[in-house]
XYZ file of C-alpha atoms in Angstrom:
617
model
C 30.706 23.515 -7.999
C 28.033 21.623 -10.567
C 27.867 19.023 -8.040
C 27.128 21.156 -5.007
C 24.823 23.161 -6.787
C 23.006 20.317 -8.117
C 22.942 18.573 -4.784
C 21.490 21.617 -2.934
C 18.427 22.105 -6.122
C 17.704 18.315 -5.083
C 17.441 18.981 -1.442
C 15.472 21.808 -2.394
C 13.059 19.770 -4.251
C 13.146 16.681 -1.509
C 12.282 19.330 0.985
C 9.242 20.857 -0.843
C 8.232 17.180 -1.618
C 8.434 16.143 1.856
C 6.433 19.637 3.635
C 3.643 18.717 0.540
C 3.517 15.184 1.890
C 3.196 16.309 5.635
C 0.044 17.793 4.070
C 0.862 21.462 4.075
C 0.007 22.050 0.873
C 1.682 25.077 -0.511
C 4.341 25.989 2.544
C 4.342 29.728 2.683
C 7.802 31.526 2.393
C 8.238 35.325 1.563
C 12.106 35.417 0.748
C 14.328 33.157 -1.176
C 18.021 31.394 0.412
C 20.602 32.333 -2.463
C 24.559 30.629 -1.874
C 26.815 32.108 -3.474
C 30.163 29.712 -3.753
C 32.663 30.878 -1.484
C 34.907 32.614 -3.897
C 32.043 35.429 -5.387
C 33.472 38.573 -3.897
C 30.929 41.617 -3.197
C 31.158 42.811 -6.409
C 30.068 39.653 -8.429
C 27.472 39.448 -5.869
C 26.060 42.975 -6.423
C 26.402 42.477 -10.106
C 23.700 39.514 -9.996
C 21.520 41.313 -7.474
C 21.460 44.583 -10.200
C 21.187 42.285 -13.105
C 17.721 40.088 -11.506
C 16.769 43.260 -9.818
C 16.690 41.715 -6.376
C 17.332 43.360 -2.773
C 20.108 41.124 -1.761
C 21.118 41.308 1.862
C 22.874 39.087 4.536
C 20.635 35.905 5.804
C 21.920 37.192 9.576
C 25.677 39.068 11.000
C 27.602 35.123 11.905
C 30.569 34.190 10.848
C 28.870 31.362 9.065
C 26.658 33.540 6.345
C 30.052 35.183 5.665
C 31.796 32.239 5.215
C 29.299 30.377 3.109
C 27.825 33.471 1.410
C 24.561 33.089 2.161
C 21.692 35.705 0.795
C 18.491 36.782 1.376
C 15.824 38.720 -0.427
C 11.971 39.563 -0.452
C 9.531 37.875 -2.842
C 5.755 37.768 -3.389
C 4.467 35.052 -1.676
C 1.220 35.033 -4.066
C 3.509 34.723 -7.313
C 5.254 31.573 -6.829
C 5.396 31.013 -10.333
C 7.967 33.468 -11.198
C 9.674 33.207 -7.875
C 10.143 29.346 -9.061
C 11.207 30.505 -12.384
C 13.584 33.193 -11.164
C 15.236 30.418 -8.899
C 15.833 27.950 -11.498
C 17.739 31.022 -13.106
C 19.468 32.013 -10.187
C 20.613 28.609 -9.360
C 21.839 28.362 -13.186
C 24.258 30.766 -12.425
C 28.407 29.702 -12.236
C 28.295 31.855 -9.268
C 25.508 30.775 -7.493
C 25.436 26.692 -5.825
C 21.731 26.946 -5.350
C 18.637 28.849 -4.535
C 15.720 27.889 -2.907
C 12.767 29.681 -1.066
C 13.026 29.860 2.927
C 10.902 27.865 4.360
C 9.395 28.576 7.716
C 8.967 26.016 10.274
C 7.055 25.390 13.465
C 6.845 23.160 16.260
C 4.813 20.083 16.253
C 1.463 20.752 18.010
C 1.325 19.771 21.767
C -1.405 20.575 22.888
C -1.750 22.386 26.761
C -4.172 20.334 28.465
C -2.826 19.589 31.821
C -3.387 15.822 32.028
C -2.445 15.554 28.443
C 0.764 14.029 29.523
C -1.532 10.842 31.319
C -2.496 10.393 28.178
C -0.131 7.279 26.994
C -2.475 6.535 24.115
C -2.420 9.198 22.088
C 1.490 8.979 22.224
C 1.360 5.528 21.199
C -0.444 6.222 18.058
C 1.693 9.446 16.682
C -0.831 12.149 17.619
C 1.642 14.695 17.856
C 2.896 14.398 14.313
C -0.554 13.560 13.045
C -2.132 16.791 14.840
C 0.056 19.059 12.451
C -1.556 17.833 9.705
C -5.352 17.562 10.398
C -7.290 18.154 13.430
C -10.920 16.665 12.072
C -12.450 19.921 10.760
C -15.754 19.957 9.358
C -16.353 16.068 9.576
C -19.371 14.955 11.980
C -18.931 11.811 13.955
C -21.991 9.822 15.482
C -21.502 8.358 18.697
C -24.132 5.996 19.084
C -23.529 4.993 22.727
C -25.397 5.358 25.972
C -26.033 9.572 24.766
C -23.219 12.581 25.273
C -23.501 14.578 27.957
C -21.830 17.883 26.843
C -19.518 18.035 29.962
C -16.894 21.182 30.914
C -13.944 19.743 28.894
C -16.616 19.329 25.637
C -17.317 22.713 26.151
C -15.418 23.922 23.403
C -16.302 21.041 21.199
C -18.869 21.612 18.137
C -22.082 19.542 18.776
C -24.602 18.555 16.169
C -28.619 17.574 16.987
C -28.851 14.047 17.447
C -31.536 12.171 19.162
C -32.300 9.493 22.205
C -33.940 6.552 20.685
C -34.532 5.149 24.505
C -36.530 7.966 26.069
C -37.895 9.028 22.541
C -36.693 12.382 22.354
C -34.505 15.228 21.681
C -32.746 15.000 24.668
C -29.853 12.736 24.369
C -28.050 13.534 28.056
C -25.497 10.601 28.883
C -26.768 8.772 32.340
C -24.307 5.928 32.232
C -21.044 7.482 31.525
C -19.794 5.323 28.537
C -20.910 7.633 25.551
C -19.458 10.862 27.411
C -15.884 8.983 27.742
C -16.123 7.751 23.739
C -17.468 11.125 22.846
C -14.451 12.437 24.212
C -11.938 10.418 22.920
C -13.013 11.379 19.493
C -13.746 15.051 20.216
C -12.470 16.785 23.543
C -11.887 19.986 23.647
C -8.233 20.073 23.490
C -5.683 23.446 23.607
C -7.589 24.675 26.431
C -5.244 24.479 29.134
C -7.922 21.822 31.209
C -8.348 18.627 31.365
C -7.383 16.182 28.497
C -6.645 16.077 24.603
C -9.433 14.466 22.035
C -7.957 13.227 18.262
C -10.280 15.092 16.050
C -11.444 18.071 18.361
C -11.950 20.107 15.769
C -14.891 17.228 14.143
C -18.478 17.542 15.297
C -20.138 15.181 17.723
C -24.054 13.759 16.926
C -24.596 11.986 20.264
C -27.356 9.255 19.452
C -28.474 7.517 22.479
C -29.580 3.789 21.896
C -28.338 2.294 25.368
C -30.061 2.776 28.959
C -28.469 3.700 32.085
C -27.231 0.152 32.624
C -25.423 0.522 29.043
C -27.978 -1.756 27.355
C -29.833 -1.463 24.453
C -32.103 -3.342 21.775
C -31.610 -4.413 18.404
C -34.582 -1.677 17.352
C -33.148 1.269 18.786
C -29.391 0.652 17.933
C -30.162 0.057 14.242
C -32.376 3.801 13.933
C -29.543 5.042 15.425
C -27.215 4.159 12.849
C -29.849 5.001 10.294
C -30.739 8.286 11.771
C -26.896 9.010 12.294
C -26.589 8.057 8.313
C -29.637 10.141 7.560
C -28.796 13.490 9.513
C -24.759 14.429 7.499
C -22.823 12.125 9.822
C -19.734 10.712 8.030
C -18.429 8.110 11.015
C -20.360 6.307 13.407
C -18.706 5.013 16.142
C -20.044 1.824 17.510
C -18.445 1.243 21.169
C -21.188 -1.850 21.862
C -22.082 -5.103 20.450
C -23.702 -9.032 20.590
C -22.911 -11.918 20.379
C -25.838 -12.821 18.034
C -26.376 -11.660 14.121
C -29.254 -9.946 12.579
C -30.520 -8.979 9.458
C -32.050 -5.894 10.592
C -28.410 -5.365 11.826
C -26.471 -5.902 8.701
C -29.071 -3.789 6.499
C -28.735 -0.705 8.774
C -24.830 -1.283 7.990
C -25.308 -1.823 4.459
C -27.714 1.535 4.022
C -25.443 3.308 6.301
C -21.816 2.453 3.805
C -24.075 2.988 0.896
C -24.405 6.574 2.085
C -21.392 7.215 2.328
C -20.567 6.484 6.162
C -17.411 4.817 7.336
C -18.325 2.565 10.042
C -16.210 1.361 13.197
C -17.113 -0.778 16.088
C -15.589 -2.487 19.126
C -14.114 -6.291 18.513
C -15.728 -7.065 21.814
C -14.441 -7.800 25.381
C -14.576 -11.674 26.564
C -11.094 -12.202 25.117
C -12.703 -15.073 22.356
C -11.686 -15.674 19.360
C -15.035 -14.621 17.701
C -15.878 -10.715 16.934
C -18.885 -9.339 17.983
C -21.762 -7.847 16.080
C -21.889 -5.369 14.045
C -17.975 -5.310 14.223
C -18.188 -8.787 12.237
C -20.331 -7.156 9.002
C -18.732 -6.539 5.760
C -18.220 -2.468 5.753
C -17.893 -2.629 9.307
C -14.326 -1.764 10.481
C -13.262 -4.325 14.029
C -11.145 -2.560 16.521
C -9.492 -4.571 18.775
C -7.624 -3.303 22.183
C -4.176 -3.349 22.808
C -2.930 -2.188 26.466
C -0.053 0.550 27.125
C 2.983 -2.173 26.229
C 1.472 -2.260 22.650
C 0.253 -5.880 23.344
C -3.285 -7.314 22.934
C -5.500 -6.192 25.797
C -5.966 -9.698 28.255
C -10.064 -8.675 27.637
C -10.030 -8.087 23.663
C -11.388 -10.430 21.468
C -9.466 -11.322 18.091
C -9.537 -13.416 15.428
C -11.242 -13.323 12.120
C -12.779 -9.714 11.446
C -10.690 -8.005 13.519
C -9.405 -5.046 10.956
C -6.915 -2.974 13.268
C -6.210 -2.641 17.069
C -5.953 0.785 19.029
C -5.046 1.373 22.746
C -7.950 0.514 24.612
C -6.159 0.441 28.279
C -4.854 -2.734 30.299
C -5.378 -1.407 34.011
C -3.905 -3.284 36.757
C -5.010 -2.839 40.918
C -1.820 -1.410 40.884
C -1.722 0.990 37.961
C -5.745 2.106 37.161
C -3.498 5.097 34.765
C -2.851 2.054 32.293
C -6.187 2.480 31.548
C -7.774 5.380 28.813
C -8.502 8.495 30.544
C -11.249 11.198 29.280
C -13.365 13.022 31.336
C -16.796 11.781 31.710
C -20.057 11.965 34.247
C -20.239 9.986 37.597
C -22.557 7.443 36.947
C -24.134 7.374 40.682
C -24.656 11.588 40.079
C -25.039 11.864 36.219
C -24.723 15.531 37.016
C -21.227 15.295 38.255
C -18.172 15.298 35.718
C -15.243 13.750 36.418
C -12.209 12.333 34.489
C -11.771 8.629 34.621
C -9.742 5.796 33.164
C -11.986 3.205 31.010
C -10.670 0.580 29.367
C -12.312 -2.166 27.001
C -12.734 -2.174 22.986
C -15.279 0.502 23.046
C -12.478 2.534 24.317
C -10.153 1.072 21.250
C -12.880 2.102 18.470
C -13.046 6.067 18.777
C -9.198 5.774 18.667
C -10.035 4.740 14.949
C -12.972 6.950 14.345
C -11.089 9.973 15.252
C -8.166 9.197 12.911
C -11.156 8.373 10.228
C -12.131 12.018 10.955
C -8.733 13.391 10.200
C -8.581 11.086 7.359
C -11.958 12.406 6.086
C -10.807 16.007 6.908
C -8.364 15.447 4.062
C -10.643 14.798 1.646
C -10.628 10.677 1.112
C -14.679 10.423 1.940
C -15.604 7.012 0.309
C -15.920 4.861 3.163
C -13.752 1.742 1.441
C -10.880 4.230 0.850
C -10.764 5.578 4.233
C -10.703 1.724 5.641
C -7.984 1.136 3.266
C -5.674 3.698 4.659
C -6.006 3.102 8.150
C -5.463 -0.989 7.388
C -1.973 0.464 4.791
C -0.876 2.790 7.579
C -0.677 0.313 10.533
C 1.946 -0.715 12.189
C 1.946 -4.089 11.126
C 2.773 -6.900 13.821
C 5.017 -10.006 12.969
C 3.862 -13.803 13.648
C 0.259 -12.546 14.814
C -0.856 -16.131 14.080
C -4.475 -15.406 16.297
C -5.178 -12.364 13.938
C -4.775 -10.309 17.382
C -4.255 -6.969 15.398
C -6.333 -7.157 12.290
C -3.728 -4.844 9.893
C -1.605 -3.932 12.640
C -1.527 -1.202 15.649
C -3.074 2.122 14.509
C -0.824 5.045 13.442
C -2.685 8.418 13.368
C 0.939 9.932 11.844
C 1.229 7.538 9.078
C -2.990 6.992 8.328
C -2.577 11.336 8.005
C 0.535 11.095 5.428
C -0.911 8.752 3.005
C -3.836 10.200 3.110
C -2.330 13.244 1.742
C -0.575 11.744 -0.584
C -3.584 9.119 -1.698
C -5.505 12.720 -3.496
C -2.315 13.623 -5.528
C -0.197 10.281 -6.266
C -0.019 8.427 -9.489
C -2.377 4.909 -8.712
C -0.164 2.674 -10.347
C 2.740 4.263 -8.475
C 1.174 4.322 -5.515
C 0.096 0.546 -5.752
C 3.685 -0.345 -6.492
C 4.579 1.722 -2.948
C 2.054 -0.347 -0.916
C 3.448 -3.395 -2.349
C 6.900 -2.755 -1.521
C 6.145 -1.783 1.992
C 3.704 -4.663 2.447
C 6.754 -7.032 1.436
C 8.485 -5.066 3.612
C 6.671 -5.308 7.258
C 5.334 -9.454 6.682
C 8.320 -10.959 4.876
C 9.466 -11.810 1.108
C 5.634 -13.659 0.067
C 2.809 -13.816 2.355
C -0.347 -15.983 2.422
C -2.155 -13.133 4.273
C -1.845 -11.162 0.804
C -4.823 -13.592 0.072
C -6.229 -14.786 3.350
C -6.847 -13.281 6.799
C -4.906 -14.395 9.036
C -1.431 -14.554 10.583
C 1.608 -13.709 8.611
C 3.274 -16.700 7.007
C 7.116 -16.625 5.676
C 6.800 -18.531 2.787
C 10.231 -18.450 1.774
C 11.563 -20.264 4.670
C 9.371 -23.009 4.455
C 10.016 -23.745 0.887
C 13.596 -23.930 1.859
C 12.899 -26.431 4.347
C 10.968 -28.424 1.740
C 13.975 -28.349 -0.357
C 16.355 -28.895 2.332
C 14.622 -31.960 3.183
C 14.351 -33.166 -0.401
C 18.636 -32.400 -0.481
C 18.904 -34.619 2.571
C 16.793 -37.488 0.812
C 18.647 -37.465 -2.239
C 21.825 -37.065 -0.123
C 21.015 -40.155 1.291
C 19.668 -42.182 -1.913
C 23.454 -41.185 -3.202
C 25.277 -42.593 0.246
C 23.520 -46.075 0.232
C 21.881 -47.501 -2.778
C 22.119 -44.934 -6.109
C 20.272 -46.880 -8.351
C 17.891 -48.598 -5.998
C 16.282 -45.534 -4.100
C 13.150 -43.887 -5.323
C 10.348 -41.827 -3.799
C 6.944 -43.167 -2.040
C 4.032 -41.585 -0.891
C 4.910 -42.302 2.823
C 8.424 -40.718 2.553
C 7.189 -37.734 0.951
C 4.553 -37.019 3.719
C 6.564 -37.349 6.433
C 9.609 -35.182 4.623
C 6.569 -32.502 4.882
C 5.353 -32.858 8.088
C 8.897 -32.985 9.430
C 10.098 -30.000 7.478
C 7.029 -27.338 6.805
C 3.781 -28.916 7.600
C 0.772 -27.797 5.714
C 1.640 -24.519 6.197
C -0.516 -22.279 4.127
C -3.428 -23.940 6.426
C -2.186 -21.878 8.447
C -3.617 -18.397 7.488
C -6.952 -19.571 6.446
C -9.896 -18.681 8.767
C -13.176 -18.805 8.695
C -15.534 -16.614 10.223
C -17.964 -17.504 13.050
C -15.450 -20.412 13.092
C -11.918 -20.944 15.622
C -8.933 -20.777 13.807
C -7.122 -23.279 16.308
C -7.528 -26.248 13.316
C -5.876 -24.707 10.664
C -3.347 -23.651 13.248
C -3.047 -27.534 14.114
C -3.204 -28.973 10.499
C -0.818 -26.566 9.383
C 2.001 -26.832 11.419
C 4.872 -28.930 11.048
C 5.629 -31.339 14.174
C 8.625 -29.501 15.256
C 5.763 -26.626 15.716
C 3.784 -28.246 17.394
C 4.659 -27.387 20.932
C 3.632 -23.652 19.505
C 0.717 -23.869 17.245
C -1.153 -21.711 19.561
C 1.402 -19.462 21.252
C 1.744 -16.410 19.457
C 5.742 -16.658 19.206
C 7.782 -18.876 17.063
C 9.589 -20.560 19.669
C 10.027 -24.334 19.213
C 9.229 -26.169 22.391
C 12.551 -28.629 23.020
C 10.021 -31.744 23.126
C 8.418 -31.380 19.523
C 12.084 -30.065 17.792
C 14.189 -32.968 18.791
C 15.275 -36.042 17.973
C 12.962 -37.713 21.008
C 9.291 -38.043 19.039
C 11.133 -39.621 15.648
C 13.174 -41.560 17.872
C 10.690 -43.267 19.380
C 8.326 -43.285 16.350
C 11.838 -45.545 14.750
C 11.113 -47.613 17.292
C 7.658 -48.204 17.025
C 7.383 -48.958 13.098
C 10.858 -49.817 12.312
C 9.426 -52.952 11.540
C 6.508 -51.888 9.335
C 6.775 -52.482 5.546
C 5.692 -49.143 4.743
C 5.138 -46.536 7.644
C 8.983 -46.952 8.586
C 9.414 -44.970 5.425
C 7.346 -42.049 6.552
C 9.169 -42.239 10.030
C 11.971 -41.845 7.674
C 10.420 -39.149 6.113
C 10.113 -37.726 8.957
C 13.326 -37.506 10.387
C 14.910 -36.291 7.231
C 12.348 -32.965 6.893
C 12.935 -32.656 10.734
C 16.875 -32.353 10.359
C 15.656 -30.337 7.609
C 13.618 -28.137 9.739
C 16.305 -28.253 12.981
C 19.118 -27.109 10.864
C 17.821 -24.155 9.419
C 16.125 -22.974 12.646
C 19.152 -23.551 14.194
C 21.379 -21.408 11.583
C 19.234 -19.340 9.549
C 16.007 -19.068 10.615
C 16.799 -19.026 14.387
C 13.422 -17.373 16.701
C 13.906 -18.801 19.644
C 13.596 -22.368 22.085
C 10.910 -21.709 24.600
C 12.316 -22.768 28.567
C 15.983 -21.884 26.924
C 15.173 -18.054 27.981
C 17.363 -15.386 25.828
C 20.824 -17.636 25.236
C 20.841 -17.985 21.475
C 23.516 -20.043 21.132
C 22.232 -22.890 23.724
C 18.806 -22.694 21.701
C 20.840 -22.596 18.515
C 23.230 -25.009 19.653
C 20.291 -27.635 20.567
C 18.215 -27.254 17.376
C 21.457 -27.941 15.419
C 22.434 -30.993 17.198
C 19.392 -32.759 16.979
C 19.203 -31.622 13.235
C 22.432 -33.761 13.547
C 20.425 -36.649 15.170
C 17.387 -36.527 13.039
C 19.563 -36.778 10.236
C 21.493 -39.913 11.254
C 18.638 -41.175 12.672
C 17.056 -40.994 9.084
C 20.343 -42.652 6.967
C 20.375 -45.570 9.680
C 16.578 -45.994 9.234
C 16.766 -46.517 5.744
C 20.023 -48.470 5.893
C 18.119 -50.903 7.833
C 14.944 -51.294 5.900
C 17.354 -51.409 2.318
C 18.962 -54.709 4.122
C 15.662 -56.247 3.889
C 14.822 -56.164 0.172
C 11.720 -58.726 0.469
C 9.779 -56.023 2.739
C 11.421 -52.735 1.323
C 8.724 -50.645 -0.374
C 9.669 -47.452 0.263
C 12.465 -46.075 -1.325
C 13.868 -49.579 -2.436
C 13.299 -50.346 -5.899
C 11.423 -53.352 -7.439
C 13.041 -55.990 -9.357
């Protein structure tokens, strides 16, 4: 009975834990769950209800609440205090396996909208779940697009002044279409049985026109819009445009606007490079890139270094326009006409992120740097992203809402400890992206080809000459390129610059084939036996590069052997059969290796030439 009563105070706690997390706060309940163990008759039972002074009464008429003597009875909701105290007494009782309050529950928010269910984007980023927690109250986003027009499913949403920067006035109507569509997937009125569901409907829009009719705008006007926005109580600015070209009248706008508080998001950019546009690319500036319906990179996104975090910003096909992100906007050839329309780009991606920012901010984590942190901590991280596609990962409005909650009451140090553990977690055991930005790197496998290749060397030494074998400079280079490469190359970046040379320099030749393909696949040409092979051939002959061929082929068994067993991802053109892939990286593992102990047989049968691993006399 100590054990069951124990047990049911700890899932009493863990519950209350978990419904503070979820960011309710202080769950209400009015009566307390009191189980009696199964043997109180209704006379022990009455005794403890006279002796606490408490209304005890059946929790319902089934067979169950007989069986498992379960009791209710009434408390004070606004004196939790002694309710808690009176618990811990009551579940101190022999009589008694626990007490706890009864919690009420509710369904996770849906909201009614009618073409909510066309909207495959908010799915994909846990709105549901996130929507119980925080729906953006009091927090003003700027949308400093082509203007706002406030059309019927905005109706309902909470505007702000804001100003047109084009036209020079107060007036900052939408004629373009773009601002109305980003305006509303930050902010639509949502619950109102039309149209479609916005992420932070409860937030405030500032529309701030800085782009024409043709959705372009200059330098000038763009960067007073992000000061006026910074000026006039907005917290987010949402920046849905962008250049290819830098400016300091650009990057001090930024700076004033983070200095004031305001987190700042803009779109990655759309011609599918490997070089983020401006102002995404700032410091302070958070990079969205777009990822299409199947969770994958959008074909038009751009990535690379300063991308922060992708969000769904649509993939539409001729065939299936719905893949795309649908809010209602204006018609563009009749500005007065609303309609609802599927967008898609990386200025459809960004007020994915700036409406989970306002539900962050909602929650009370402000500072700008904070609220980046969580929604980088909370993404879904993605595996092998060696072109930095996804910045942090895929955005999670669920998991950004939870640790924000639990950021304002944590312990730091414990909290640290957490991230670490879950970073370790979602990118393997050690990670050079903990220090660069880039693609995740498994470090652990690598070293263990090192090693594996150093076994197979000393392996060897012990087979054909003990005392005569010794390192060189040529063997030791190709044991690394053969086995891991340069690998921590591989997630350095630089910005402004491609990331396609570290991505060569770091890879090891059986990665070759791959060094720009986002999967891990070996391509059959690079992890065989055929380039060492015919390398053997080649410099056989040669007083010192033979031993580097050798090298070679002994980190390439190396390399084959544990792809083949432990570290198996795949053999592009081999489709899905593991064990054919498997099969062929372990054979020519086999190959490499005997290909390396008759190499070096060979050269140690020349002992005038051998300068490799032969010793001198």
């Amino acid at each position: 009975m100590k054990f069951g009563r124990w047990l049911g105070l700890c899932c009493a706690c863990l519950m209350a834990l978990l419904l503070t997390a979820c960011g309710k706060g202080s769950t209400p309940y009015d009566s307390i769950v009191v189980n009696f163990v199964n043997t109180a008759t209704p006379s022990q039972i009455s005794a403890i209800a006279k002796e606490y002074d408490v209304s005890l009464r059946p929790s319902s008429a089934s067979s169950f609440a007989r069986q498992e003597a379960i009791y209710l009875f009434d408390v004070d909701a606004n004196h939790q205090g002694s309710t808690r105290r009176l618990m811990k007494r009551l579940t101190d009782e022999a009589l008694i396996e626990y007490a706890h309050p009864n919690y009420q529950f509710q369904a996770a928010f849906v909201p009614n909208d009618r073409l909510y269910p066309q909207q495959w984007n908010l799915k994909a980023i846990n709105m549901p779940e996130a929507w119980d927690i925080s729906q953006g109250e009091g927090i003003t986003v700027a949308v400093v697009d082509t203007g706002v027009t406030r059309v019927s499913d905005l109706a309902q949403t909470e505007f702000v002044k804001g100003y047109d920067f084009v036209d020079d006035d107060e007036n900052p109507e939408d004629l373009q279409g773009h601002g109305t569509h980003v305006a509303g997937t930050i902010a639509q009125s949502t619950n109102n049985a039309f149209g479609v569901a916005g992420i932070a409907f409860k937030a405030k829009i500032m529309p701030v026109r800085v782009l024409d009719a043709n959705g372009f705008g200059s330098l000038s006007d763009v960067v007073e819009g992000i000061r006026y926005a910074a000026d006039h109580g907005a917290t987010i600015i949402n920046l849905s445009l962008g250049s290819r070209a830098s400016a300091q009248l650009m990057q001090e706008a930024v700076t004033y606007a983070h200095n004031k508080g305001v987190t700042i998001i803009a779109a990655a950019g759309n011609e599918n490079s490997n070089q983020v546009s401006y102002p995404a690319r700032y410091e302070h500036v958070i990079a969205v890139s777009a990822t299409g319906p199947n969770g994958e990179k959008a074909p038009y996104s751009n990535y690379g270094v300063g991308v922060d975090i992708s969000a769904p910003g649509g993939a539409k096909t001729q065939d299936h326009p719905e893949y795309g992100i649908l809010q209602q906007t204006i018609n563009r050839r009749n500005p007065n006409e609303a309609l609802f329309a599927y967008f898609q780009g990386t200025s459809m991606a960004t007020p994915h992120v700036a409406g989970v920012a306002a539900l962050i901010q909602a929650q009370g984590v402000k500072d700008p740097d904070k609220v980046e942190e969580v929604l980088k901590m909370s993404a879904t991280p993605v595996r092998d992203d060696k072109q930095n596609f996804y910045g942090a990962g895929r955005l999670d409005a669920a998991k950004a809402l939870a640790r924000a909650t639990g950021q304002q009451e944590e312990n730091p140090l414990v909290l640290w400890f957490k991230d670490f553990l879950q970073y370790l977690n979602n990118n393997g055991y050690l990670n050079p992206r903990f220090w660069f930005d880039g693609g995740p790197i498994a470090l652990v496998p690598k070293l263990l080809m090192v090693v594996g290749g150093y076994i197979i060397m000393v392996l060897i030494r012990w087979w054909l000459a003990p005392k005569r074998l010794i390192q060189s400079v040529p063997l030791v280079a190709g044991i690394l390129l053969g086995s891991a490469g340069l690998f921590p190359l591989q997630g350095l970046a630089i910005v402004g610059a491609p990331r396609w040379p570290f991505q060569l320099a770091g890879s090891s030749l059986p990665e070759l084939g791959t060094a720009f393909a986002q999967s891990n696949a070996l391509n059959p040409l690079f992890a065989s036996v055929l380039i060492p092979g015919l390398l053997m051939l080649l410099l056989l002959g040669h007083r010192r590069w033979r031993w580097g061929v050798i090298g070679l082929c002994i980190g390439m068994a190396s390399h084959l052997l544990l792809s083949g067993s432990l570290f198996y991802e795949g053999v592009v053109w081999f489709g899905s059969s593991a064990w054919l892939g498997r099969s062929f990286l372990l054979l020519n593992g086999v190959l490499c290796l005997g290909l390396a102990y008759l190499g070096a047989q060979a050269s140690l049968e020349q002992p005038s030439t051998a300068t490799g691993l032969a010793l001198r006399k």
